[in-house]
PDB file of C-alpha atoms in Angstrom:
ATOM      1  CA  MET P 284     133.965 220.129 206.910  1.00 59.00           C
ATOM      2  CA  SER P 285     137.330 219.530 207.652  1.00 72.00           C
ATOM      3  CA  ILE P 286     138.584 217.384 210.693  1.00 72.00           C
ATOM      4  CA  ILE P 287     140.433 220.486 212.030  1.00 66.00           C
ATOM      5  CA  MET P 288     137.123 222.416 212.202  1.00 70.00           C
ATOM      6  CA  LEU P 289     135.585 219.544 214.102  1.00 80.00           C
ATOM      7  CA  LEU P 290     138.552 219.827 216.784  1.00 84.00           C
ATOM      8  CA  THR P 291     138.975 223.349 216.982  1.00 84.00           C
ATOM      9  CA  ASN P 292     136.779 226.204 218.466  1.00 84.00           C
ATOM     10  CA  THR P 293     134.944 228.573 215.988  1.00 81.00           C
ATOM     11  CA  GLU P 294     133.190 231.871 216.758  1.00 80.00           C
ATOM     12  CA  ASN P 295     129.943 230.079 217.053  1.00 82.00           C
ATOM     13  CA  SER P 296     130.830 226.847 218.718  1.00 84.00           C
ATOM     14  CA  TYR P 297     133.481 224.817 220.898  1.00 85.00           C
ATOM     15  CA  GLY P 298     135.327 222.150 219.241  1.00 89.00           C
ATOM     16  CA  LEU P 299     135.295 218.488 220.253  1.00 90.00           C
ATOM     17  CA  ILE P 300     138.659 218.932 222.055  1.00 90.00           C
ATOM     18  CA  ALA P 301     137.378 221.676 224.057  1.00 88.00           C
ATOM     19  CA  LYS P 302     134.229 219.844 224.562  1.00 90.00           C
ATOM     20  CA  LEU P 303     136.067 216.768 225.812  1.00 91.00           C
ATOM     21  CA  PHE P 304     138.239 218.653 228.515  1.00 89.00           C
ATOM     22  CA  HIS P 305     135.267 220.013 229.848  1.00 88.00           C
ATOM     23  CA  TRP P 306     133.345 216.978 230.478  1.00 91.00           C
ATOM     24  CA  ILE P 307     136.439 215.076 231.390  1.00 91.00           C
ATOM     25  CA  MET P 308     137.152 217.577 233.913  1.00 88.00           C
ATOM     26  CA  SER P 309     133.695 217.882 235.194  1.00 88.00           C
ATOM     27  CA  ILE P 310     133.755 214.107 235.954  1.00 92.00           C
ATOM     28  CA  ILE P 311     137.010 214.168 237.694  1.00 90.00           C
ATOM     29  CA  VAL P 312     136.036 217.171 239.956  1.00 87.00           C
ATOM     30  CA  ILE P 313     132.910 215.147 240.856  1.00 90.00           C
ATOM     31  CA  VAL P 314     134.828 212.447 241.725  1.00 88.00           C
ATOM     32  CA  MET P 315     137.137 214.156 243.856  1.00 88.00           C
ATOM     33  CA  LEU P 316     134.320 215.411 245.645  1.00 88.00           C
ATOM     34  CA  VAL P 317     132.847 212.139 246.506  1.00 87.00           C
ATOM     35  CA  VAL P 318     136.359 210.802 247.534  1.00 85.00           C
ATOM     36  CA  GLY P 319     136.717 213.866 249.561  1.00 84.00           C
ATOM     37  CA  VAL P 320     133.505 213.327 251.404  1.00 86.00           C
ATOM     38  CA  LEU P 321     134.400 209.710 252.011  1.00 82.00           C
ATOM     39  CA  MET P 322     137.615 210.321 253.017  1.00 81.00           C
ATOM     40  CA  ASP P 323     136.471 212.745 255.674  1.00 79.00           C
ATOM     41  CA  ASN P 324     134.115 210.120 256.865  1.00 78.00           C
ATOM     42  CA  PHE P 325     136.794 207.369 257.626  1.00 69.00           C
ATOM     43  CA  LEU P 326     138.464 208.325 260.645  1.00 66.00           C
ATOM     44  CA  GLU P 327     141.662 206.453 261.081  1.00 71.00           C
ATOM     45  CA  LEU P 328     140.987 203.328 258.843  1.00 76.00           C
ATOM     46  CA  PRO P 329     143.584 202.340 256.146  1.00 79.00           C
ATOM     47  CA  LEU P 330     140.939 203.190 253.491  1.00 80.00           C
ATOM     48  CA  LYS P 331     141.164 206.557 254.418  1.00 80.00           C
ATOM     49  CA  TRP P 332     144.799 206.787 253.200  1.00 82.00           C
ATOM     50  CA  GLN P 333     143.973 205.160 249.965  1.00 84.00           C
ATOM     51  CA  LEU P 334     141.493 207.645 249.393  1.00 82.00           C
ATOM     52  CA  TYR P 335     143.716 210.428 250.014  1.00 83.00           C
ATOM     53  CA  GLY P 336     146.054 209.174 247.622  1.00 86.00           C
ATOM     54  CA  ILE P 337     143.348 208.990 245.159  1.00 85.00           C
ATOM     55  CA  HIS P 338     142.227 212.510 245.890  1.00 85.00           C
ATOM     56  CA  GLU P 339     145.764 213.872 245.651  1.00 88.00           C
ATOM     57  CA  ALA P 340     146.526 212.088 242.388  1.00 90.00           C
ATOM     58  CA  THR P 341     143.142 213.229 240.973  1.00 88.00           C
ATOM     59  CA  GLY P 342     144.140 216.842 241.961  1.00 88.00           C
ATOM     60  CA  ILE P 343     147.392 216.835 240.060  1.00 92.00           C
ATOM     61  CA  VAL P 344     145.641 215.554 237.117  1.00 90.00           C
ATOM     62  CA  VAL P 345     142.756 218.405 237.285  1.00 88.00           C
ATOM     63  CA  LEU P 346     145.854 220.823 237.818  1.00 90.00           C
ATOM     64  CA  SER P 347     147.445 219.549 234.624  1.00 92.00           C
ATOM     65  CA  LEU P 348     144.419 219.454 232.593  1.00 90.00           C
ATOM     66  CA  VAL P 349     143.799 223.101 233.503  1.00 86.00           C
ATOM     67  CA  ILE P 350     147.025 224.020 232.212  1.00 90.00           C
ATOM     68  CA  ILE P 351     146.607 222.128 229.014  1.00 91.00           C
ATOM     69  CA  ARG P 352     143.143 223.772 228.620  1.00 86.00           C
ATOM     70  CA  LEU P 353     144.279 227.151 229.297  1.00 84.00           C
ATOM     71  CA  LEU P 354     146.747 226.609 226.554  1.00 89.00           C
ATOM     72  CA  TRP P 355     144.338 225.229 224.153  1.00 87.00           C
ATOM     73  CA  LYS P 356     142.225 228.400 224.954  1.00 82.00           C
ATOM     74  CA  PHE P 357     144.788 230.681 223.834  1.00 84.00           C
ATOM     75  CA  TYR P 358     145.473 228.656 220.817  1.00 85.00           C
ATOM     76  CA  ASN P 359     141.752 228.616 219.885  1.00 84.00           C
ATOM     77  CA  ALA P 360     139.200 231.129 218.671  1.00 79.00           C
ATOM     78  CA  ASN P 361     137.031 232.319 221.429  1.00 80.00           C
ATOM     79  CA  VAL P 362     133.471 231.622 220.897  1.00 80.00           C
ATOM     80  CA  LEU P 363     131.353 234.895 220.907  1.00 82.00           C
ATOM     81  CA  LEU P 364     128.153 235.774 222.806  1.00 80.00           C
ATOM     82  CA  PRO P 365     125.393 235.920 221.182  1.00 83.00           C
ATOM     83  CA  GLU P 366     124.660 239.863 220.501  1.00 85.00           C
ATOM     84  CA  ASP P 367     121.056 239.686 221.657  1.00 89.00           C
ATOM     85  CA  MET P 368     121.994 238.442 224.872  1.00 85.00           C
ATOM     86  CA  PRO P 369     121.212 241.229 227.326  1.00 87.00           C
ATOM     87  CA  ASN P 370     124.174 243.151 229.456  1.00 85.00           C
ATOM     88  CA  TRP P 371     123.142 241.744 232.925  1.00 88.00           C
ATOM     89  CA  GLN P 372     123.723 238.281 231.718  1.00 85.00           C
ATOM     90  CA  LYS P 373     127.034 239.153 229.739  1.00 81.00           C
ATOM     91  CA  LYS P 374     128.745 240.841 232.849  1.00 81.00           C
ATOM     92  CA  PRO P 375     128.378 237.984 235.456  1.00 86.00           C
ATOM     93  CA  LEU P 376     129.087 235.549 232.605  1.00 78.00           C
ATOM     94  CA  ILE P 377     132.510 237.109 231.768  1.00 73.00           C
ATOM     95  CA  LEU P 378     133.384 236.883 235.705  1.00 79.00           C
ATOM     96  CA  ILE P 379     132.452 233.427 235.827  1.00 79.00           C
ATOM     97  CA  TYR P 380     134.715 232.606 232.782  1.00 72.00           C
ATOM     98  CA  ILE P 381     137.553 234.423 234.357  1.00 73.00           C
ATOM     99  CA  CYS P 382     137.205 232.701 237.685  1.00 73.00           C
ATOM    100  CA  TYR P 383     136.826 229.220 236.110  1.00 65.00           C
ATOM    101  CA  SER P 384     139.957 229.908 233.915  1.00 60.00           C
ATOM    102  CA  PHE P 385     141.968 230.533 237.162  1.00 56.00           C
TER     103      PHE P 385
END
């Protein structure tokens, strides 16, 4: 198996780069949520504005990663849903993919 096959998506599985995008963005979004909650609890302390800066910067990073991830998704093959998956599971999943991409 070549290194290109490990990095890019196939019809059966996501590649290493798509998996890294997924987990890095997941961690950053969780950090943003925690920082946002902490920021809301510090009324007028100087720490609130430091947290605000962190929250804003990570938001810009997430936006950049979403754009790069969408470009990567259009460049790669789509992973196919299993044929034996019932339609009642496929329809919400497709909607979730659309919402997640935008």
